[in-house]
Coordinates of C-alpha atoms in Angstrom, one line a residue:
M1 CA 60.7 126.2 131.9
N2 CA 63.6 125.7 129.7
A3 CA 65.9 128.4 131.3
G4 CA 65.3 126.1 134.7
L5 CA 66.0 122.8 132.7
T6 CA 69.2 124.8 130.9
A7 CA 70.3 125.6 134.9
L8 CA 70.0 122.2 135.9
V9 CA 72.0 120.8 133.1
E10 CA 74.7 123.3 133.5
Q11 CA 74.8 122.8 137.2
A12 CA 75.6 118.9 136.6
T13 CA 78.0 119.6 134.1
S14 CA 80.2 121.9 136.5
A15 CA 79.8 118.9 139.1
L16 CA 81.3 116.3 136.9
M17 CA 84.0 118.8 135.2
P18 CA 86.5 118.6 134.3
H19 CA 86.8 114.9 133.6
L20 CA 83.5 115.1 131.7
I21 CA 86.3 116.8 128.7
L22 CA 87.3 113.4 128.6
A23 CA 84.0 111.5 127.6
P24 CA 83.6 112.6 124.1
I25 CA 86.9 110.9 123.7
A26 CA 86.3 107.8 126.0
L27 CA 83.0 106.9 125.0
P28 CA 83.7 105.9 121.5
L29 CA 86.9 104.2 122.4
L30 CA 85.1 102.1 124.7
T31 CA 82.2 101.3 122.7
A32 CA 84.5 100.4 119.6
A33 CA 86.4 98.1 122.1
L34 CA 83.1 96.7 123.3
M35 CA 81.9 95.7 119.4
L36 CA 85.3 94.3 118.6
L37 CA 84.5 91.6 121.2
L38 CA 81.3 90.9 119.6
R39 CA 80.9 88.7 116.8
E40 CA 80.4 89.6 113.0
E41 CA 77.3 88.4 112.9
Q42 CA 76.0 90.1 115.7
Q43 CA 75.2 93.5 113.5
R44 CA 72.2 94.1 114.8
L45 CA 73.5 94.7 118.2
K46 CA 76.4 96.6 117.0
L47 CA 73.8 98.9 115.2
V48 CA 72.0 99.8 118.6
L49 CA 75.2 99.7 120.9
N50 CA 76.4 102.3 117.8
M51 CA 73.4 104.4 117.7
L52 CA 73.0 104.6 121.6
S53 CA 76.6 105.6 121.8
T54 CA 76.4 108.2 119.3
A55 CA 73.3 109.5 120.7
L56 CA 74.8 109.8 124.4
G57 CA 78.0 111.5 123.1
L58 CA 75.6 114.0 121.7
L59 CA 74.2 114.7 125.1
V60 CA 77.2 114.8 126.4
A61 CA 78.4 117.4 123.7
L62 CA 75.3 119.7 124.5
A63 CA 76.0 119.7 128.1
L64 CA 79.5 120.8 127.5
L65 CA 77.8 123.3 125.0
L66 CA 75.6 124.7 127.6
W67 CA 78.4 124.8 130.0
S68 CA 80.8 126.9 128.0
N69 CA 78.2 129.5 127.1
Q70 CA 77.1 130.2 130.7
P71 CA 75.6 133.7 130.9
G72 CA 78.1 135.8 132.9
A73 CA 81.1 133.5 132.1
T74 CA 83.5 135.4 130.0
S75 CA 85.9 132.6 128.9
G76 CA 83.8 129.8 128.9
M77 CA 87.3 127.6 129.4
G78 CA 87.4 123.7 130.4
V79 CA 90.8 122.3 131.1
Y80 CA 91.6 118.7 131.6
L81 CA 95.0 117.5 132.8
A82 CA 95.1 114.1 131.6
A83 CA 98.4 112.9 133.8
N84 CA 97.6 115.1 136.5
W85 CA 100.9 117.1 135.0
Q86 CA 100.8 120.9 134.5
A87 CA 100.9 122.5 131.0
P88 CA 103.5 122.2 129.3
F89 CA 105.1 119.0 130.4
G90 CA 101.8 116.7 130.3
I91 CA 98.9 115.7 128.0
V92 CA 96.2 118.6 128.5
L93 CA 92.3 119.0 126.9
A94 CA 90.7 122.2 126.6
L95 CA 87.2 123.2 126.1
D96 CA 86.1 126.1 124.9
R97 CA 82.9 127.5 122.6
L98 CA 84.6 126.3 119.1
S99 CA 85.7 123.2 120.4
A100 CA 82.2 122.3 121.8
M101 CA 80.3 123.3 119.0
M102 CA 82.8 121.4 116.6
L103 CA 81.7 118.5 118.9
V104 CA 77.9 119.1 118.5
L105 CA 78.3 119.7 115.1
T106 CA 80.6 116.1 114.7
S107 CA 77.5 114.0 117.0
L108 CA 74.6 115.6 115.1
V109 CA 76.0 114.4 111.8
A110 CA 77.4 111.3 113.2
L111 CA 73.7 110.1 114.4
A112 CA 71.8 111.3 111.1
S113 CA 74.9 108.9 109.1
I114 CA 74.6 105.7 111.7
V115 CA 70.8 105.8 111.5
F116 CA 70.9 106.5 107.8
A117 CA 73.0 103.6 107.6
G118 CA 70.9 101.6 109.7
A119 CA 68.5 100.8 106.8
R120 CA 70.9 98.9 104.4
W121 CA 74.6 100.4 104.2
H122 CA 76.1 98.8 107.8
R123 CA 75.7 95.4 106.4
A124 CA 78.0 96.2 103.2
G125 CA 81.0 95.1 104.5
V126 CA 83.0 94.2 107.9
H127 CA 83.7 96.3 111.3
F128 CA 81.7 99.4 110.4
H129 CA 80.5 100.2 113.4
P130 CA 83.5 99.5 115.2
L131 CA 85.7 102.1 112.4
F132 CA 82.9 104.5 112.8
Q133 CA 83.3 105.0 116.5
F134 CA 86.8 105.1 116.2
Q135 CA 86.2 107.6 113.6
L136 CA 84.5 109.8 116.4
M137 CA 86.9 109.5 118.8
G138 CA 89.7 111.0 116.5
L139 CA 87.2 113.8 115.6
A140 CA 86.5 114.5 119.4
G141 CA 90.2 114.3 120.1
A142 CA 91.5 116.7 117.6
F143 CA 89.1 119.4 118.6
L144 CA 89.8 118.6 122.4
T145 CA 93.5 118.2 122.3
A146 CA 95.8 121.4 123.2
D147 CA 98.9 120.1 121.9
L148 CA 100.3 119.5 118.4
F149 CA 101.9 115.5 119.3
N150 CA 98.5 114.4 120.5
L151 CA 96.6 116.7 117.4
F152 CA 98.8 114.3 115.5
V153 CA 98.0 111.0 117.1
F154 CA 94.3 111.9 117.2
F155 CA 94.8 112.7 113.5
E156 CA 96.3 109.6 112.6
I157 CA 93.2 107.8 114.4
M158 CA 91.0 109.5 112.8
L159 CA 92.6 109.0 109.2
A160 CA 92.9 105.1 109.9
A161 CA 89.5 104.6 110.7
S162 CA 88.4 106.5 107.5
Y163 CA 90.7 104.2 105.2
G164 CA 88.4 101.2 106.3
L165 CA 85.2 103.5 106.2
L166 CA 86.3 104.6 102.7
L167 CA 86.9 100.8 101.4
H168 CA 83.5 99.7 103.0
G169 CA 81.0 98.3 100.6
S170 CA 84.3 96.9 98.3
G171 CA 84.2 97.2 94.4
R172 CA 86.9 98.7 92.1
P173 CA 85.9 102.5 92.3
R174 CA 86.3 102.8 96.2
V175 CA 89.5 100.4 95.9
Q176 CA 91.0 103.1 93.2
A177 CA 90.0 106.4 95.2
G178 CA 91.1 104.5 98.7
L179 CA 94.6 104.0 97.5
H180 CA 94.6 107.4 96.3
Y181 CA 93.1 109.1 99.8
I182 CA 95.7 107.2 101.6
A183 CA 98.8 107.9 99.6
I184 CA 98.1 111.9 99.7
N185 CA 97.1 111.4 103.7
L186 CA 100.2 109.9 104.4
A187 CA 102.1 112.5 102.3
A188 CA 100.1 115.0 104.8
S189 CA 100.9 113.2 107.6
S190 CA 104.8 113.0 106.6
L191 CA 104.7 116.8 106.2
F192 CA 102.8 117.3 109.8
L193 CA 105.7 115.3 111.7
V194 CA 108.3 117.5 109.7
G195 CA 106.1 120.7 110.7
V196 CA 106.2 119.7 114.2
S197 CA 109.9 118.2 114.8
M198 CA 110.8 121.7 113.2
L199 CA 108.8 123.6 115.6
Y200 CA 109.9 121.9 118.8
G201 CA 113.6 122.2 117.8
I202 CA 112.9 125.7 117.6
T203 CA 110.7 126.9 120.5
G204 CA 111.4 123.5 122.8
T205 CA 107.6 123.0 123.4
L206 CA 105.1 121.3 121.6
N207 CA 101.6 122.8 123.9
M208 CA 99.7 124.8 122.3
A209 CA 99.4 127.7 124.9
D210 CA 103.2 127.3 125.4
L211 CA 104.0 127.9 122.1
A212 CA 101.8 131.1 121.8
Q213 CA 103.9 132.4 124.6
T214 CA 107.1 131.2 122.9
I215 CA 106.7 132.5 119.4
P216 CA 107.2 136.4 120.1
L217 CA 110.2 135.5 121.9
V218 CA 112.0 133.4 118.7
A219 CA 115.3 135.3 118.0
A220 CA 115.3 137.1 114.6
A221 CA 117.9 134.9 112.8
D222 CA 115.4 131.7 113.9
R223 CA 112.3 133.6 112.5
G224 CA 112.4 132.6 109.0
L225 CA 113.0 129.0 110.0
L226 CA 110.0 129.1 112.3
H227 CA 108.0 130.6 109.2
T228 CA 109.0 127.4 107.0
A229 CA 108.0 125.3 110.0
A230 CA 104.4 126.9 110.3
A231 CA 104.3 126.5 106.4
I232 CA 105.0 123.0 106.1
L233 CA 102.5 122.1 109.2
A234 CA 100.1 124.3 107.4
T235 CA 100.3 122.3 104.4
A236 CA 99.3 119.2 105.8
F237 CA 96.1 121.0 107.6
L238 CA 95.6 122.8 104.0
I239 CA 95.4 119.1 102.4
K240 CA 92.7 118.0 105.1
A241 CA 90.7 121.2 104.1
A242 CA 90.6 120.9 100.6
V243 CA 92.8 124.1 99.5
W244 CA 93.1 123.8 95.5
P245 CA 95.5 122.6 94.1
L246 CA 95.6 119.9 96.9
N247 CA 92.0 118.8 96.6
F248 CA 92.3 116.3 93.9
W249 CA 91.4 113.4 96.0
L250 CA 88.6 114.4 97.5
V251 CA 85.8 114.0 95.2
P252 CA 86.6 110.6 93.8
A253 CA 87.3 109.8 97.2
Y254 CA 84.2 111.1 98.7
S255 CA 81.7 110.5 95.7
A256 CA 83.2 106.7 96.0
A257 CA 82.3 106.2 99.8
T258 CA 78.8 104.7 100.6
A259 CA 76.2 107.5 101.4
P260 CA 76.8 107.3 105.3
V261 CA 80.3 107.3 105.0
G262 CA 80.3 110.2 102.7
A263 CA 78.0 112.4 105.1
L264 CA 80.6 111.6 107.9
F265 CA 83.2 113.0 105.5
A266 CA 81.8 116.2 105.4
L267 CA 83.1 116.7 108.7
M268 CA 86.6 116.1 108.0
T269 CA 87.6 119.2 105.6
K270 CA 86.4 121.1 108.7
V271 CA 89.2 119.5 110.8
G272 CA 91.5 121.0 108.7
I273 CA 89.7 124.7 108.8
Y274 CA 89.2 124.3 112.6
T275 CA 92.8 123.2 113.0
I276 CA 93.8 126.2 111.2
L277 CA 91.9 128.6 112.9
R278 CA 92.8 127.4 116.4
L279 CA 96.6 127.6 115.5
W280 CA 96.9 130.5 113.3
T281 CA 94.8 133.2 116.2
L282 CA 96.5 131.4 118.9
L283 CA 100.0 131.2 117.3
F284 CA 99.9 133.9 114.5
S285 CA 97.7 136.5 116.4
S286 CA 98.2 140.4 116.5
E287 CA 100.1 139.6 119.5
A288 CA 102.6 137.4 118.0
G289 CA 105.1 140.1 117.6
A290 CA 107.1 139.6 114.3
S291 CA 105.0 136.9 113.1
A292 CA 101.8 138.7 113.4
L293 CA 99.3 137.5 111.3
F294 CA 101.9 135.2 109.4
G295 CA 100.4 133.5 106.5
S296 CA 97.2 135.9 106.3
L297 CA 97.3 136.6 102.3
W298 CA 98.3 133.0 101.6
L299 CA 94.9 131.5 103.5
I300 CA 92.8 134.6 101.8
A301 CA 94.2 133.4 98.3
G302 CA 94.1 129.9 98.5
G303 CA 90.6 130.1 99.8
M304 CA 89.3 132.2 96.9
L305 CA 90.9 129.8 94.3
T306 CA 89.4 127.0 96.3
M307 CA 86.1 128.5 96.0
A308 CA 86.6 129.0 92.0
F309 CA 87.5 125.6 91.9
G310 CA 84.3 124.3 93.8
A311 CA 82.2 126.2 91.8
V312 CA 83.4 125.6 88.6
G313 CA 83.5 121.9 89.6
M314 CA 79.9 121.9 90.4
L315 CA 78.7 123.6 87.3
G316 CA 80.8 120.6 85.5
S317 CA 79.3 117.5 87.4
Q318 CA 76.8 115.0 86.1
R319 CA 76.5 112.9 89.3
L320 CA 74.9 114.2 92.4
S321 CA 77.6 112.8 94.6
H322 CA 80.3 114.9 92.6
L323 CA 78.0 118.2 93.3
A324 CA 78.4 117.2 97.2
G325 CA 82.1 116.5 97.1
F326 CA 82.6 119.9 94.9
A327 CA 80.0 121.8 97.3
A328 CA 82.4 120.7 100.0
I329 CA 84.9 122.3 98.6
L330 CA 83.4 125.5 98.1
S331 CA 82.5 125.8 101.4
S332 CA 85.9 125.1 102.2
G333 CA 87.4 127.6 100.3
T334 CA 84.6 130.1 101.4
L335 CA 85.6 129.5 105.3
L336 CA 89.5 129.4 104.5
A337 CA 89.3 133.0 102.6
A338 CA 87.1 134.4 105.4
A339 CA 89.1 133.3 108.2
G340 CA 92.4 134.9 106.6
F341 CA 91.5 138.3 107.1
G342 CA 91.4 137.7 111.0
Q343 CA 88.3 139.9 111.8
N344 CA 86.1 139.4 114.5
L345 CA 83.0 139.7 112.6
L346 CA 84.2 138.4 110.2
T347 CA 85.2 135.2 112.2
A348 CA 82.0 135.3 113.5
G349 CA 80.1 135.1 110.5
L350 CA 82.0 132.2 109.1
L351 CA 81.8 130.7 112.6
Y352 CA 77.6 130.6 111.7
Y353 CA 77.7 129.3 107.8
L354 CA 80.4 126.2 108.9
P355 CA 77.7 124.2 110.3
S356 CA 75.2 125.4 107.8
S357 CA 76.9 124.3 105.0
T358 CA 78.2 120.9 106.6
L359 CA 75.0 120.0 107.6
A360 CA 73.5 120.7 104.2
V361 CA 76.6 119.2 102.3
A362 CA 76.2 116.2 104.6
A363 CA 72.0 116.0 104.0
L364 CA 72.7 116.1 100.0
F365 CA 75.3 113.1 100.3
L366 CA 72.6 111.2 102.0
T367 CA 69.8 112.5 99.3
A368 CA 72.1 112.0 96.2
D369 CA 72.1 107.9 97.4
L370 CA 68.4 107.6 97.5
I371 CA 68.0 110.0 94.3
D372 CA 70.3 107.7 92.7
R373 CA 68.6 104.7 93.9
W374 CA 65.5 105.6 92.4
R375 CA 66.9 106.6 88.7
N376 CA 68.2 103.6 88.3
D377 CA 65.7 101.6 90.2
G378 CA 68.1 99.0 91.7
A379 CA 69.9 99.1 88.3
S380 CA 73.7 100.0 87.7
Y381 CA 72.8 102.2 85.1
A382 CA 69.7 104.0 83.6
P383 CA 69.9 106.6 80.7
F384 CA 69.0 109.9 81.2
E385 CA 67.0 110.2 77.9
Q386 CA 63.5 108.6 77.2
A387 CA 62.2 107.8 74.1
D388 CA 59.2 110.7 74.6
N389 CA 59.8 113.7 77.4
A390 CA 57.1 115.2 76.7
P391 CA 54.1 113.6 75.2
F392 CA 51.7 116.4 76.2
L393 CA 53.2 118.9 73.8
N394 CA 52.4 119.6 70.2
A395 CA 54.9 119.8 67.5
E396 CA 55.3 123.2 68.4
L397 CA 56.4 122.6 71.9
V398 CA 53.7 124.1 73.4
P399 CA 50.9 122.5 75.7
T400 CA 47.8 120.8 73.2
E401 CA 44.5 122.5 74.0
G402 CA 42.4 120.3 76.4
L403 CA 44.8 117.5 76.7
N404 CA 45.2 116.8 80.6
L405 CA 46.7 113.0 79.7
D406 CA 50.1 111.3 79.4
A407 CA 51.1 108.7 76.8
D408 CA 49.4 105.8 79.3
E409 CA 46.5 108.5 79.4
E410 CA 46.9 109.2 83.1
V411 CA 45.8 112.8 84.3
L412 CA 49.0 115.3 84.7
I413 CA 47.6 118.1 86.1
G414 CA 46.4 117.4 89.3
R415 CA 48.4 114.1 90.1
V416 CA 49.2 113.5 93.9
I417 CA 53.0 113.3 94.2
P418 CA 53.9 110.5 96.2
A419 CA 55.2 111.1 99.4
A420 CA 58.8 109.7 98.9
A421 CA 59.4 111.7 95.9
A422 CA 58.1 115.2 97.9
L423 CA 60.3 114.1 100.5
L424 CA 63.2 113.9 98.5
G425 CA 62.2 117.1 96.5
L426 CA 61.8 119.1 99.4
A427 CA 65.2 117.9 100.6
F428 CA 67.1 118.9 97.5
L429 CA 65.3 122.0 97.3
V430 CA 66.4 123.0 100.8
C431 CA 69.9 121.4 100.1
T432 CA 70.2 124.1 97.3
L433 CA 68.9 127.2 98.7
V434 CA 71.8 126.7 102.0
I435 CA 74.8 125.8 99.6
A436 CA 73.9 128.5 97.3
G437 CA 73.5 131.2 99.9
L438 CA 69.7 132.2 98.7
P439 CA 67.0 133.2 101.5
P440 CA 65.5 132.7 103.6
L441 CA 67.3 129.8 105.2
S442 CA 70.5 129.8 107.0
G443 CA 73.1 129.8 104.0
F444 CA 72.3 133.2 103.3
V445 CA 72.2 134.5 106.7
G446 CA 75.7 133.0 107.2
K447 CA 76.8 135.0 104.0
V448 CA 75.1 137.8 104.6
A449 CA 77.2 137.9 107.8
M450 CA 80.3 137.9 106.2
L451 CA 79.4 140.0 103.4
S452 CA 78.4 142.6 105.9
A453 CA 81.9 142.4 107.7
L454 CA 83.7 142.6 104.5
L455 CA 81.9 146.2 103.8
N456 CA 81.9 147.4 107.6
P457 CA 84.8 145.4 109.4
L458 CA 84.7 147.8 112.3
G459 CA 80.9 147.5 112.9
L460 CA 78.2 149.7 112.0
G461 CA 78.7 153.6 113.1
S462 CA 82.3 153.5 113.8
S463 CA 84.2 152.1 110.6
A464 CA 83.3 155.6 108.8
G465 CA 83.7 154.7 105.0
T466 CA 86.3 151.9 106.0
Q467 CA 87.0 150.3 102.6
P468 CA 87.7 146.5 102.7
G469 CA 90.4 146.6 99.9
G470 CA 91.3 144.6 96.6
P471 CA 91.1 140.9 98.8
G472 CA 87.9 142.1 100.3
W473 CA 86.1 142.9 97.0
A474 CA 87.5 140.1 95.6
L475 CA 86.3 137.8 98.1
F476 CA 82.8 139.4 97.7
A477 CA 82.5 138.9 94.4
L478 CA 83.1 135.6 94.6
M479 CA 80.9 134.7 97.2
V480 CA 78.2 136.2 95.3
A481 CA 79.4 134.5 91.7
T482 CA 80.0 131.0 93.1
G483 CA 76.5 131.1 94.7
L484 CA 75.5 132.0 91.7
L485 CA 77.3 129.1 89.7
A486 CA 76.0 126.8 92.4
L487 CA 72.5 127.6 92.1
I488 CA 72.6 127.0 88.4
A489 CA 74.0 123.6 89.2
L490 CA 72.0 122.0 92.1
T491 CA 69.1 123.9 89.3
R492 CA 70.1 122.1 86.2
A493 CA 70.5 118.5 88.5
G494 CA 67.1 119.1 90.3
I495 CA 65.5 119.7 86.7
R496 CA 67.5 116.5 85.4
H497 CA 65.7 114.1 88.3
F498 CA 62.7 115.9 89.4
W499 CA 61.0 117.6 86.4
A500 CA 62.3 115.6 83.3
T501 CA 61.2 112.1 84.6
H502 CA 57.5 111.8 84.1
D503 CA 57.4 108.1 84.2
R504 CA 59.3 106.8 86.9
V505 CA 57.6 104.9 89.4
A506 CA 57.6 106.4 92.9
P507 CA 60.6 105.3 95.2
Q508 CA 60.9 103.3 98.2
L509 CA 62.5 104.8 101.2
R510 CA 62.5 103.2 104.7
V511 CA 61.8 105.8 108.0
L512 CA 65.1 105.1 108.8
E513 CA 66.7 106.9 105.5
G514 CA 64.3 109.8 105.4
L515 CA 64.3 110.7 108.9
P516 CA 67.9 111.7 109.4
I517 CA 67.6 113.5 105.9
A518 CA 64.8 115.6 107.2
A519 CA 66.6 116.2 110.8
L520 CA 69.6 117.5 109.3
L521 CA 67.3 120.1 107.2
A522 CA 65.5 120.9 110.2
L523 CA 68.5 121.9 112.1
C524 CA 69.3 124.1 108.6
I525 CA 65.7 125.8 109.7
A526 CA 66.4 126.2 113.2
L527 CA 69.6 127.9 112.6
T528 CA 68.0 130.5 110.6
V529 CA 64.8 130.6 113.2
L530 CA 67.3 131.0 115.6
A531 CA 69.8 133.2 114.1
A532 CA 70.0 136.0 116.8
P533 CA 71.1 133.9 119.5
V534 CA 73.0 131.6 117.4
M535 CA 75.4 134.7 115.9
R536 CA 75.7 136.0 119.6
F537 CA 77.1 132.6 120.5
T538 CA 79.6 132.6 117.2
Q539 CA 80.5 136.3 117.8
A540 CA 81.5 135.6 121.7
T541 CA 83.7 132.4 120.0
A542 CA 85.4 134.8 117.6
D543 CA 86.2 137.2 120.3
A544 CA 87.7 134.6 122.4
L545 CA 89.9 133.3 119.5
H546 CA 91.1 136.8 118.5
S547 CA 91.8 137.3 122.1
P548 CA 94.3 134.2 123.2
G549 CA 95.5 135.3 126.3
T550 CA 92.2 133.9 127.9
Y551 CA 93.2 130.5 126.1
I552 CA 96.5 130.7 127.2
R553 CA 96.0 131.6 130.5
A554 CA 93.3 128.8 131.1
V555 CA 95.7 126.4 130.1
M556 CA 99.1 127.7 131.4
Q557 CA 97.3 128.1 134.9
A558 CA 95.7 124.8 135.3
K559 CA 96.7 123.1 138.6
P560 CA 97.1 119.6 139.1
I561 CA 95.0 117.7 141.8
P562 CA 96.8 117.7 144.8
G563 CA 97.7 113.7 146.0
P564 CA 95.7 111.8 148.5
T565 CA 96.7 112.4 152.2
T566 CA 97.4 110.0 155.3
P567 CA 96.6 111.0 158.7
G568 CA 99.7 113.5 160.0
N569 CA 100.8 114.3 156.6
A570 CA 100.4 117.0 154.3
A571 CA 99.2 116.4 150.6
V572 CA 102.2 117.0 148.4
P573 CA 101.6 118.7 145.1
Q574 CA 103.1 117.6 141.9
E575 CA 105.9 119.2 140.0
A576 CA 107.1 119.5 136.8
P577 CA 109.9 117.0 135.9

């Protein structure tokens, strides 16, 4: 039954290709334009339109994912020539397994965020829904574009929408964090333009596939300038990936944002990781001649420093939203360091870990909002200290014999936990397991896959005692140590918010608030249950990334559609200007 349905979806998708590749960009654009025509008082209608559009975008992304991973297909590549000009002269969109996976991840987090926002947060300011859709448009465009200029365009669309979303809800903390966020991203955009301009001056092209063909042919005298341009461009992406020491803006900004915006922003650092992974494996692969694997040690070192910073930041955090922000930094550093090794098996492991950690961090942002509201009971501040934290203990701090009553003479042992409190506790527990990389959930599976690749980079039975080297051992130790620090930090927060509060009223949760959190964490569990097929998918994705010839041929050999013919006249194919 499932196989038949999958085949039917693949057939329908194939019939709509390659035009369906444009849908993840066009759908949010049209939805945002429609919502801008509606009055601000029509919040309920805008919410419904936002949810429907995001859900439809998820269905499109799933269809593209299935199409890119068809059985027997070697490349899973789709190319859309937007202006019907052959690459590298026209605008090109390219779909492969990696971009399809990122589209699905974006749609899942976005749908959970907008459902959560529907309970209360979407009414906290104006133009929330159009900005939300423009954000999705920018994210989808960044994942699908095949040239650097349009990557810059989609980055700016994404950032412009994020400025408004960060300020949604107003308040001094959001304005202050927003000014820092805007300033650092404007600086990153400037570096982006400088790097792109230098690359264009050296190679004469901005198409990614054409750049990959041109870079090995760059003259030796221009090689240093090429590497400088690539380093400047990479700095812009590393700022978005929250690499240390350029990540000082992330935690204040993400923690100041409203909960659904913070969950959506969990994707923003992954855009930087995606872009670095895409461009580095494409432009500086082992086939790039004298520039092969340029910058790999910088990626490894930067990633490991970011991991250490994120773990120590988690250990020193008191607020849950700060914990979630530092968890995003820790995840980004882990991915960046693993990507720098340029190994197929290690890349497959990090591609499995990427969606798992993103889903958990997004769920933690949403859960933190509910826990803080529960702790404060609607007030702006509530002290952690209680007058009598343990009324059932005697002077020696041990349980009193025969006493099963608290200060209000209510039974302690056997008391029923409210369903809402149980949901928050379980959600926080699952987030802790995934982020810290503990068994049996997907965070553990992803980390074990990466650790196994570090110890055995050529595969079981063929490495014959291959050692990971100094950087490999350092990353191995850091992954274990940072997981331990994350566990300590999250466990301490869990004790403070759940175990050390005996006289708190039951939390009041709405279905629209509990459902998206449960769905995100259920996806983490599903990744664990389906670990084998998901790892096969990520391995195929990693193999394609480290064999860029397939991507280059698919983009450069895509032919424009011939123009319409009239009786007695043959169609004249368009040629490049």
